[in-house]
Short mmCIF file of C-alpha atoms in Angstrom, two decimals:
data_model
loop_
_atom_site.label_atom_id
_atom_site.label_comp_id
_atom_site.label_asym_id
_atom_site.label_seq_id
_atom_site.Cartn_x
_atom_site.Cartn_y
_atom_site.Cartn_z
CA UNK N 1 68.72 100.53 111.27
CA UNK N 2 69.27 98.68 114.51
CA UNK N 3 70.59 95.47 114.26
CA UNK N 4 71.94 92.44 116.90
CA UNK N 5 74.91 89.89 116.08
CA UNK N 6 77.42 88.22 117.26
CA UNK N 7 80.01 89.56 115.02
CA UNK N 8 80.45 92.71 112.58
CA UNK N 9 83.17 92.92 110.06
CA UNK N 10 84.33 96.50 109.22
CA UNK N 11 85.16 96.33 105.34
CA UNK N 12 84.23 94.60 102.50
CA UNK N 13 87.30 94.05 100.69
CA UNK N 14 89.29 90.13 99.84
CA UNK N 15 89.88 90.58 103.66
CA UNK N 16 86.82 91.30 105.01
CA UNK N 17 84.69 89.36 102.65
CA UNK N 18 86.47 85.96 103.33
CA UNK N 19 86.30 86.40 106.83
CA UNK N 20 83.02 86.92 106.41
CA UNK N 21 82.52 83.65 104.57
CA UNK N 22 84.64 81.56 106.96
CA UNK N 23 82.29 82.96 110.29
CA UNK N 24 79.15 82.98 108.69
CA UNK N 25 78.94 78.91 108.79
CA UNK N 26 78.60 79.07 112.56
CA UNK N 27 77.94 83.19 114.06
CA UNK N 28 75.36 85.96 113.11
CA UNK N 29 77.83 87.78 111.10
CA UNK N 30 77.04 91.19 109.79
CA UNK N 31 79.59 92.81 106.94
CA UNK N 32 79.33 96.66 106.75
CA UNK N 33 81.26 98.28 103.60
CA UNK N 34 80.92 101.70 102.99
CA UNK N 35 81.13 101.27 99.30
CA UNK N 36 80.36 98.14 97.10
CA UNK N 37 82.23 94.74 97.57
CA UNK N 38 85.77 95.11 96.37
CA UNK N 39 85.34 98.51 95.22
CA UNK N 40 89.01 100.19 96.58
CA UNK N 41 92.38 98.40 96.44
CA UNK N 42 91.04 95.18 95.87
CA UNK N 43 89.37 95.82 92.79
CA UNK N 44 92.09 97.56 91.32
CA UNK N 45 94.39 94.36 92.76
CA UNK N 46 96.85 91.87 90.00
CA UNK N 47 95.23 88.40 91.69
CA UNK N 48 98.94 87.00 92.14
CA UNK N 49 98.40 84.29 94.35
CA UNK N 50 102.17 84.47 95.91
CA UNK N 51 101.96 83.73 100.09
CA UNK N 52 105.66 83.21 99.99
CA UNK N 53 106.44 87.13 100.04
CA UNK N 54 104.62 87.70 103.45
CA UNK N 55 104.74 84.28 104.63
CA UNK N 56 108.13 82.50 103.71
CA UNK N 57 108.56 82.01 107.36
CA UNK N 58 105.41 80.28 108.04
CA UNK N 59 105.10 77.54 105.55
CA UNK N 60 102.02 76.09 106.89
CA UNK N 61 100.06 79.73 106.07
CA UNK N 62 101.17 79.09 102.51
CA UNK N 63 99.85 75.77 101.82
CA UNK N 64 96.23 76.88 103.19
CA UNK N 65 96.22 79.60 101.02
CA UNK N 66 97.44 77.51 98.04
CA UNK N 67 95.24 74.49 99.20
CA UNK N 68 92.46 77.43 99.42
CA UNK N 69 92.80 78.93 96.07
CA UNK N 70 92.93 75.82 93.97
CA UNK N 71 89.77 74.33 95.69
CA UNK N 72 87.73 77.00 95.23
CA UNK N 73 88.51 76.80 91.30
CA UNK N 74 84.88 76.64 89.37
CA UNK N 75 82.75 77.46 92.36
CA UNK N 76 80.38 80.53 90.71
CA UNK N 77 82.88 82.24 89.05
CA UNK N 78 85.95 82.43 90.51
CA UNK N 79 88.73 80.45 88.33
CA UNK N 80 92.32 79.99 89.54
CA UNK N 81 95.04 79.87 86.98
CA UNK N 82 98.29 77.87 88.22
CA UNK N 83 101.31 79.22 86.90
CA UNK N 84 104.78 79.76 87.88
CA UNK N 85 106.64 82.40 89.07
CA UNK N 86 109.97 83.28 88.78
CA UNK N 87 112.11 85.92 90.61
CA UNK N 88 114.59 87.39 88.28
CA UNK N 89 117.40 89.28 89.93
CA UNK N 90 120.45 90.75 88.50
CA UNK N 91 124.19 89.76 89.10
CA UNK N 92 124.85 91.52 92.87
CA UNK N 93 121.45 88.82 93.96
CA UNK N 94 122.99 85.91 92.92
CA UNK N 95 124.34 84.62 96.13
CA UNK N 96 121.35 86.01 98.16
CA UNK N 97 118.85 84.35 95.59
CA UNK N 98 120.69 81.04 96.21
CA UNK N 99 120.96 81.38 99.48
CA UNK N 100 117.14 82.15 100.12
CA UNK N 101 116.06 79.74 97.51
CA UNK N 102 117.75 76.78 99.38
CA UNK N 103 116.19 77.91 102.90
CA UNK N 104 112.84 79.01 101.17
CA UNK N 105 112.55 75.06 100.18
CA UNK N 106 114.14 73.75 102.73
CA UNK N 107 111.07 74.61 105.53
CA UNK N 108 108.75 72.72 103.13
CA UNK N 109 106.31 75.11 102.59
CA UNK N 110 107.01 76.36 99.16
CA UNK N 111 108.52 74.20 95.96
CA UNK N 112 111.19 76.61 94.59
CA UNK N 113 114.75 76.49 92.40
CA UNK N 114 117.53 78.96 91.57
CA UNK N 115 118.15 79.13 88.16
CA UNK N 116 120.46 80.76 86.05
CA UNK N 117 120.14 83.21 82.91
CA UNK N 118 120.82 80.18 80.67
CA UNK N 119 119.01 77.77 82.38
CA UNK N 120 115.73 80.64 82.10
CA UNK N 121 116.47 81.44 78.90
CA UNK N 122 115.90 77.46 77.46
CA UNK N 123 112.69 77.01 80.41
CA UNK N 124 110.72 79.85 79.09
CA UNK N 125 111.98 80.24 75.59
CA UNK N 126 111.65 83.05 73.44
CA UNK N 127 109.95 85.22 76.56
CA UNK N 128 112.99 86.72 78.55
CA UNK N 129 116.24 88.56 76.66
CA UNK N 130 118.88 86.79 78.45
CA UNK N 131 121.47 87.72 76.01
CA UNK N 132 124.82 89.95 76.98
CA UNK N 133 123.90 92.92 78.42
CA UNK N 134 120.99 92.03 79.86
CA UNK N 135 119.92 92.74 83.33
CA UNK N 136 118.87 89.20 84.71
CA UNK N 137 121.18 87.07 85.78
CA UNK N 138 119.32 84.51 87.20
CA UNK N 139 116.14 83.51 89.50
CA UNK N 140 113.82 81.64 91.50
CA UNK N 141 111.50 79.80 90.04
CA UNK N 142 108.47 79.09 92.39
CA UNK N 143 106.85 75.86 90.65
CA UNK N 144 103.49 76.08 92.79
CA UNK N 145 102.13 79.92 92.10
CA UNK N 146 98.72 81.14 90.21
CA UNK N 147 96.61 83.70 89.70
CA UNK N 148 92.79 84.73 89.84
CA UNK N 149 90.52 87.85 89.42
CA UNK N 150 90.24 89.57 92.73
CA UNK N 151 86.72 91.28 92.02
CA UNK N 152 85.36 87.80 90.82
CA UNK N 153 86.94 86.50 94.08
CA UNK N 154 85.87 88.74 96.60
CA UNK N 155 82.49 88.80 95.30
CA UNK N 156 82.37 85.04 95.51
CA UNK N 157 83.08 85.09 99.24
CA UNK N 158 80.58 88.01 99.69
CA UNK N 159 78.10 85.44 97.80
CA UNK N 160 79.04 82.45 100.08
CA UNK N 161 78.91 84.45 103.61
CA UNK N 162 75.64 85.84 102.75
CA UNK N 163 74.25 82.55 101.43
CA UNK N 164 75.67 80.78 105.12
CA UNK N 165 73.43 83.19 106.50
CA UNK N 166 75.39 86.61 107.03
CA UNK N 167 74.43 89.84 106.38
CA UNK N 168 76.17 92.16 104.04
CA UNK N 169 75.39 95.86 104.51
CA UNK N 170 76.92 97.96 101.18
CA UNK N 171 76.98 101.79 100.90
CA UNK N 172 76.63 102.24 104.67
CA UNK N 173 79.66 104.02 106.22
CA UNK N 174 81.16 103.11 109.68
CA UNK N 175 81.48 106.54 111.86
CA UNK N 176 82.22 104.80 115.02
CA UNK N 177 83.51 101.65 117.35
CA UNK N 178 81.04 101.22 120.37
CA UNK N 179 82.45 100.69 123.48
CA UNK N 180 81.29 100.36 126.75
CA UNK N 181 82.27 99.24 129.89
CA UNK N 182 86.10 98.15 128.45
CA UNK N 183 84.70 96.00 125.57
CA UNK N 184 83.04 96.53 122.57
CA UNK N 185 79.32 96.68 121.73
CA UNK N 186 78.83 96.95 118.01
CA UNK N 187 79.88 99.84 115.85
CA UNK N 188 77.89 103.11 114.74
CA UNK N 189 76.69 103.95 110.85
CA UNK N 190 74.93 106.23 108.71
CA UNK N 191 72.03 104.33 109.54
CA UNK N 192 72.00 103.34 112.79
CA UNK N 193 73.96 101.32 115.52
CA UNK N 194 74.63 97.36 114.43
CA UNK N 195 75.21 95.80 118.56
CA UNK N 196 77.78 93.00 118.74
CA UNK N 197 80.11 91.73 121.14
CA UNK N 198 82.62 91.28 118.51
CA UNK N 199 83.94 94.26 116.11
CA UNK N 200 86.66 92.74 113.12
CA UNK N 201 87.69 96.12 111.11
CA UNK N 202 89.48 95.19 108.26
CA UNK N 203 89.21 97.87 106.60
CA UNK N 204 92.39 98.44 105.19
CA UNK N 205 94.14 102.14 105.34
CA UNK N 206 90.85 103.26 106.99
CA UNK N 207 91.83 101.40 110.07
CA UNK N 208 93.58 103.72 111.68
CA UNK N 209 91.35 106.21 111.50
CA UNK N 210 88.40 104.22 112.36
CA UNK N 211 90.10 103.02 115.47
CA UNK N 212 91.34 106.91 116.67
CA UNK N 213 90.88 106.79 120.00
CA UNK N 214 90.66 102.98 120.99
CA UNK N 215 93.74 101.55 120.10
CA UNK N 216 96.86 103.11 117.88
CA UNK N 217 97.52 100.77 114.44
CA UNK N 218 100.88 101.32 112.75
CA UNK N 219 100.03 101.18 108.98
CA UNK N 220 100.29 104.29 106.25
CA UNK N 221 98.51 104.46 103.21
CA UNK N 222 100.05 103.23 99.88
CA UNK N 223 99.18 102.87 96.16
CA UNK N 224 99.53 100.18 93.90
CA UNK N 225 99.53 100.65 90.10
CA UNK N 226 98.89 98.30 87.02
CA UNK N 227 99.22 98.57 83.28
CA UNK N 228 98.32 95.97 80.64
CA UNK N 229 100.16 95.75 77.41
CA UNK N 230 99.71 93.97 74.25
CA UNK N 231 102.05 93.47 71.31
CA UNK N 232 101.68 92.51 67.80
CA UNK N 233 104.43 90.37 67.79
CA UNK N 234 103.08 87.36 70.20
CA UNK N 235 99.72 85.98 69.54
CA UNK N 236 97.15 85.69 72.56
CA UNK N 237 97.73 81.91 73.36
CA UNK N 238 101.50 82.43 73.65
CA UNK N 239 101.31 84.97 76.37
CA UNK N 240 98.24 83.69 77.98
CA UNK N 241 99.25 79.97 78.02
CA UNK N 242 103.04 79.95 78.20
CA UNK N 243 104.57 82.81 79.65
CA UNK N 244 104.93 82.61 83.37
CA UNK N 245 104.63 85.40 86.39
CA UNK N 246 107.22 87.09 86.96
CA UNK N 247 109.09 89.63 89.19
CA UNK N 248 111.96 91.82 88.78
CA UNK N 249 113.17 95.46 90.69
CA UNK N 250 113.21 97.38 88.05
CA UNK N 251 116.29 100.43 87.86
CA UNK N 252 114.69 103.73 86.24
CA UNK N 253 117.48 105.51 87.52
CA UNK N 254 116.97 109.02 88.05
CA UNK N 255 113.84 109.16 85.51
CA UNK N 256 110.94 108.06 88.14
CA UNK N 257 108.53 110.93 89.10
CA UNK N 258 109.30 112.61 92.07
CA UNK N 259 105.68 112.13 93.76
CA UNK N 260 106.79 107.91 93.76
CA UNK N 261 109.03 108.78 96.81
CA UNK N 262 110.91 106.27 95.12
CA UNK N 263 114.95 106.20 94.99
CA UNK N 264 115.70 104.61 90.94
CA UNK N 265 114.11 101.11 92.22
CA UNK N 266 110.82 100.21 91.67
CA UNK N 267 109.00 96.44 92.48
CA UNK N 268 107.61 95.20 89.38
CA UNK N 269 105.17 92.09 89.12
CA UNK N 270 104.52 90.53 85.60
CA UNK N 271 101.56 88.32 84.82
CA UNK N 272 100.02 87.08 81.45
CA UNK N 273 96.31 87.57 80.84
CA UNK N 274 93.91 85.21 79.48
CA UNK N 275 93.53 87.83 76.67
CA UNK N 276 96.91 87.45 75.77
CA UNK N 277 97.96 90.97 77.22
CA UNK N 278 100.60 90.99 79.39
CA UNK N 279 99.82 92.78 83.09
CA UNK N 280 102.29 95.10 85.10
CA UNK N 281 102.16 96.18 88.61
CA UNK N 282 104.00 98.50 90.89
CA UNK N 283 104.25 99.51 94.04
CA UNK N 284 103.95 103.66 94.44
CA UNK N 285 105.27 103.97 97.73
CA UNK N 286 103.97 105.85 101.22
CA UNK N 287 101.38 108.31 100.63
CA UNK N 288 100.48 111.12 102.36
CA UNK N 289 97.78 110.64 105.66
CA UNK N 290 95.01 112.23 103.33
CA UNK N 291 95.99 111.26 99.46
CA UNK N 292 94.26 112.53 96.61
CA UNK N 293 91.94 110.15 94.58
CA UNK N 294 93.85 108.95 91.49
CA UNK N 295 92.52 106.35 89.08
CA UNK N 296 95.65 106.38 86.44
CA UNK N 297 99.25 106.21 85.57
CA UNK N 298 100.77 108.99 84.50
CA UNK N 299 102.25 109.26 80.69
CA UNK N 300 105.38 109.62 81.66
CA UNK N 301 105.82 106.86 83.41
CA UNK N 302 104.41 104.29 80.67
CA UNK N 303 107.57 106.06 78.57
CA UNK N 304 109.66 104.72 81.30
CA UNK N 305 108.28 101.62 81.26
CA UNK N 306 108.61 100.67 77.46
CA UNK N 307 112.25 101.42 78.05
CA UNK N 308 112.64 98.89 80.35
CA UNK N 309 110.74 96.09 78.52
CA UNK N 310 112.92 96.20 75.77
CA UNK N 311 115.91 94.95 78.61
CA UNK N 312 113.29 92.31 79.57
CA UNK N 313 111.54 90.77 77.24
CA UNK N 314 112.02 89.81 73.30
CA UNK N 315 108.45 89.83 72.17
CA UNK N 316 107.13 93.04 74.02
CA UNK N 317 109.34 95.13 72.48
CA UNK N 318 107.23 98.18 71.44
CA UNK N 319 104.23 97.44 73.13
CA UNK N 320 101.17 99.40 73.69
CA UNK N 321 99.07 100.22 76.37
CA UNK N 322 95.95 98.65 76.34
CA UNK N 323 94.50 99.99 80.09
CA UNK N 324 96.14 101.16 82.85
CA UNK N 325 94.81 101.76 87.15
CA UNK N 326 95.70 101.91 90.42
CA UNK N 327 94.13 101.78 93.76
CA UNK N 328 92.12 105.40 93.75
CA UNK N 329 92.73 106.13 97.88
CA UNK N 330 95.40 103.60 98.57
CA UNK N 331 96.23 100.55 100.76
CA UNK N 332 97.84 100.19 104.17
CA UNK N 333 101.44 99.34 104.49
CA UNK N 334 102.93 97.85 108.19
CA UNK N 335 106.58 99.27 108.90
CA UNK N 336 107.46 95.54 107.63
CA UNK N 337 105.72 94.68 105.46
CA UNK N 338 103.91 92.08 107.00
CA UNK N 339 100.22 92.44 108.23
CA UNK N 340 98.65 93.02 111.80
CA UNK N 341 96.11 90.25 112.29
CA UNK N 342 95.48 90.48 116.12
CA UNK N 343 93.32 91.28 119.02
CA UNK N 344 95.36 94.13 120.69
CA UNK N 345 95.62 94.00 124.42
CA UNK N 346 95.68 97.57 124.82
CA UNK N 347 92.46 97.62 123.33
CA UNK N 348 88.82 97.30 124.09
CA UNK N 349 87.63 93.34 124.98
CA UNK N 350 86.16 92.09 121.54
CA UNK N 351 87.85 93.82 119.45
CA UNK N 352 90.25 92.36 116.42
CA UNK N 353 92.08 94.19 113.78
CA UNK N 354 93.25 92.74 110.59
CA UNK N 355 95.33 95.31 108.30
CA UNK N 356 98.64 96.43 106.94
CA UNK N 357 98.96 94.23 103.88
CA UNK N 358 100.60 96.13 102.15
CA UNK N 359 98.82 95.51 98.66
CA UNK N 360 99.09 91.61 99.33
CA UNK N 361 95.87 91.39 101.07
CA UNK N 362 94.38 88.66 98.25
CA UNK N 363 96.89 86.21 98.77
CA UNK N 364 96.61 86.70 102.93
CA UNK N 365 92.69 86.41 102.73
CA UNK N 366 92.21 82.86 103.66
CA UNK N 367 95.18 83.19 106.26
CA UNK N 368 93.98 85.85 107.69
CA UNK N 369 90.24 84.32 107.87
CA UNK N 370 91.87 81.19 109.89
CA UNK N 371 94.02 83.99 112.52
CA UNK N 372 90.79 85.90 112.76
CA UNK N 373 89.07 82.49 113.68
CA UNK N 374 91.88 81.60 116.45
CA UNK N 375 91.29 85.03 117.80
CA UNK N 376 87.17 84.60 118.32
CA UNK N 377 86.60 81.57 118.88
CA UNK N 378 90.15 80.13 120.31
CA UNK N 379 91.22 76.78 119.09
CA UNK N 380 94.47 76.63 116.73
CA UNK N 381 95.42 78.11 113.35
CA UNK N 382 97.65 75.49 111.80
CA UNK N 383 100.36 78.55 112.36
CA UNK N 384 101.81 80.49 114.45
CA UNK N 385 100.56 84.30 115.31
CA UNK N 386 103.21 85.66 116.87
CA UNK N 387 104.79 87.69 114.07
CA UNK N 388 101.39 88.76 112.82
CA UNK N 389 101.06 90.30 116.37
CA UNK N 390 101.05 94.33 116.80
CA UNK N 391 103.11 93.79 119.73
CA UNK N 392 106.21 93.38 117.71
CA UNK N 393 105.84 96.83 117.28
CA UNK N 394 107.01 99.29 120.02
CA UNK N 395 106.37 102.42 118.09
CA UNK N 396 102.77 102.43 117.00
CA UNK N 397 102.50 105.42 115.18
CA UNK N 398 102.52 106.78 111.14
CA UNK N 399 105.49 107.57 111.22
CA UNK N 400 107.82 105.24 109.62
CA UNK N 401 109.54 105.09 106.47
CA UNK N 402 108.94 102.59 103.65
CA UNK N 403 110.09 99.51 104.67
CA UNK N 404 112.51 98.03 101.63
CA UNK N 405 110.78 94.82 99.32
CA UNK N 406 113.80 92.68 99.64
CA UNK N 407 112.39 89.05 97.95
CA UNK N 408 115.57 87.69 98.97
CA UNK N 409 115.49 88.65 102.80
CA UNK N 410 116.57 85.47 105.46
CA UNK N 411 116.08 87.79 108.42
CA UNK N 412 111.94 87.01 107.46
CA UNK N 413 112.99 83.29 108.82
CA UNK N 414 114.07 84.33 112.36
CA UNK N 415 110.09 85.45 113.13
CA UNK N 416 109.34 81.93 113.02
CA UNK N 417 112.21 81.02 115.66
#
C-alpha cells in the first residue's frame, strides 16, 4: 500500500475520528487505526459530555462542544441525552464549591449553582441520602450537561469523514513518522508508506512512543474503570428518566487495592442508563510504561463499592452488578490534567499532536477538531491555545506523578489570563 494525501491522522479513537470528520470536508484525509474504530479507551468510555472539567477556563471551548453534541442528536445513530450534573462534595468543599461555582458562572461559559444538602435532597428526591451522617454536604449543579454512547459516536464521525471523502485504514498499525528534510512526509505501516505533508497522531497513550525520536510528549498511561448496577427497588424509568449525573470523591479509606496507586480517594462519576441501570466510573490512576491488558474490575473492589452506595444513595442500596470494564491498555494522562493539542516547535514541520486527555477525550473531541484546524490550516479557533500548548511544560518526560482531580480548583482560571 502506497498512498498520497494531504493529511494522515494517527488513531481512530473520539479524537482521531472527529478530526477526521471536520478535515475531510475540504483535504485528502487518510485515518490509520491499528485496531477497529473506537476499539481501546474510547469504547470502554461513560459518554459524559462534561467540557467544564478540562475547560472551565475557556468558556467558549465549552459551548462548541455543547452546541456540537446536541446538534448532532438523531444523525445515524448517535443520540445525546441532556441531563444535569451535580458535584456533590462533603463539608471541608463547601467554601471552595461556592467559591468556584460563582466564578465557574460568572465567565459565561457554563450555567451552574451551589446547592446545599437540603436544597439536593427536595431537587432530586428520593435519589441521594442526605440525611445526618451522610457524606454530602452540598454541590454544584451544572444545568446544561448530557450524555451519549461513545462507540455509537465515534463510529458516526468515522461514517461522516469517510462519506466527505476520507479514507479510513482499520487493522493497519503505524511503525513509523516519516521525516525528511526537517518536516514530515507521511508515516510508515504494516502495509506500506501513506506520503503526506501533514502527520496528526492522536493516538492516545501510544503517542509517545510513536513519536520516540522526533519530539518528547509528556503523557503516562492510565486506566479508567466502569461498573453498571441495577436494583430491585427503582424501576427502569425512575433511574433512566429522573436521576441526574453525578460526581462525588469517594473515601475507601485504607480498603482500595494497592495496584490503584491510589491514597483512600478515588473520582467517581455517576450516570443513569436508558436501561434503568445506574453506571459508575473511576479513575485507576498512573500505570506502568508497559501495563498489562485488563478487561475487568476486580471483586474486591465491587465489595467496596456497595459499601459506599449505601452512604449515597437510598434506592441502590444492595445493588447488583450487572457488567463491569475498563480501558484494556489504558489512556494518556498530561501532568495536569489538561490535553496537548499543538504543533510542537521542537518538532518536525507538519507535524501536530493531540493527546493527554486523560480519559476525557469524548467531551474534548470537537474542541480538539477546531485546535487541530487552527493548527493546519491557520485561521482562528473561537479559543485560545495557549494552555493546550506543550510549551507550558518544561519537563517533557514520564516522569511525573498523578496530578490531583480537584473539581473545585480556581488556579484552572489563571491559564486563561
Amino acid at each position: 500500500m502506497t498512498h498520497q494525501a494531504d493529511v494522515v491522522i494517527v488513531g481512530g479513537g473520539c479524537i482521531g475520528a472527529t478530526i477526521a470528520r471536520d478535515l475531510a470536508a475540504d483535504h485528502d484525509v487518510v485515518l490509520v487505526e491499528r485496531g477497529q474504530i473506537a476499539g481501546e479507551t474510547t469504547g470502554h468510555a461513560s459518554g459524559i459530555v462534561q467540557p467544564q472539567y478540562q475547560f472551565a477556563h475557556l468558556p467558549e471551548a465549552g459551548r462548541l462542544a455543547f452546541e456540537f453534541f446536541e446538534e448532532l442528536d438523531g444523525h445515524r445513530n448517535y443520540q445525546y441525552t441532556e441531563r444535569e450534573l451535580v458535584n456533590l462534595h462533603g463539608p471541608a468543599e463547601t467554601e471552595a464549591a461556592q467559591a468556584y461555582t460563582e466564578r465557574v458562572s460568572a465567565n459565561g461559559g457554563y450555567d451552574a449553582e451551589w446547592l446545599s444538602a437540603t436544597e439536593i435532597g427536595e431537587r432530586y428526591p428520593g435519589v441521594f441520602d442526605v440525611s445526618e451522617g451522610s457524606p454530602i454536604a452540598g454541590g454544584m449543579v451544572y444545568r446544561r450537561m448530557g450524555w451519549i454512547d461513545p462507540y455509537t459516536f465515534a463510529t458516526t464521525m468515522s461514517a461522516d469523514a469517510d462519506e466527505r471523502g476520507g479514507t479510513i485504514h482499520t487493522g493497519t498499525a503505524v511503525t513509523d513518522l516519516l521525516v525528511e528534510d526537517g518536516a514530515v512526509a507521511g508515516v510508515a505501516t504494516e502495509e506500506g508508506e501513506i506520503r503526506a505533508q501533514t502527520v496528526i497522531v492522536a493516538a492516545g497513550r501510544w503517542s509517545r512512543t510513536l513519536l520516540d525520536g522526533h519530539v518528547e510528549v509528556p503523557i503516562q498511561p492510565e486506566r479508567f474503570w466502569h461498573v453498571n448496577l441495577e436494583s430491585d427497588a427503582v424501576s427502569d424509568d425512575r433511574v433512566s428518566e429522573e436521576y441526574p449525573q453525578f460526581y462525588m470523591d469517594l473515601d475507601f479509606g485504607d480498603d482500595l487495592p494497592a495496584e490503584l496507586g491510589l491514597d483512600g480517594f478515588m473520582a467517581t462519576f455517576w450516570r443513569p442508563e436508558h436501561s434503568g441501570e445506574l453506571h459508575v466510573a473511576g479513575i485507576e490512576g498512573l500505570l506502568p510504561s508497559n501495563p498489562s491488558v485488563k478487561h475487568g474490575v476486580d471483586e474486591g473492589f465491587h465489595l467496596l463499592l456497595a459499601e459506599r452506595i449505601e452512604e449515597l444513595l437510598v434506592e441502590f442500596e444492595g445493588a447488583a452488578i450487572a457488567s463491569d470494564g475498563c480501558c484494556p491498555t489504558g489512556d494518556a494522562m498530561s501532568p495536569d490534567w489538561l490535553p496537548i493539542v499543538d504543533a510542537p516547535g521542537d518538532g518536525p514541520d507538519g507535524l501536530v499532536v493531540a493527546t493527554g486527555f486523560s480519559g476525557l477525550g469524548l467531551t474534548a473531541s470537537p474542541i480538539a477538531a477546531a485546535a487541530v484546524r487552527q493548527l493546519v490550516d491557520g485561521g482562528d479557533a473561537p479559543f485560545s491555545l495557549d494552555s493546550l500548548s506543550i510549551d507550558r511544560f518544561e519537563d517533557r518526560s514520564a516522569d511525573f506523578s498523578e496530578p490531583p482531580f480537584d473539581v473545585f480548583d480556581l488556579e484552572i482560571f489563571e491559564l486563561a489570563e
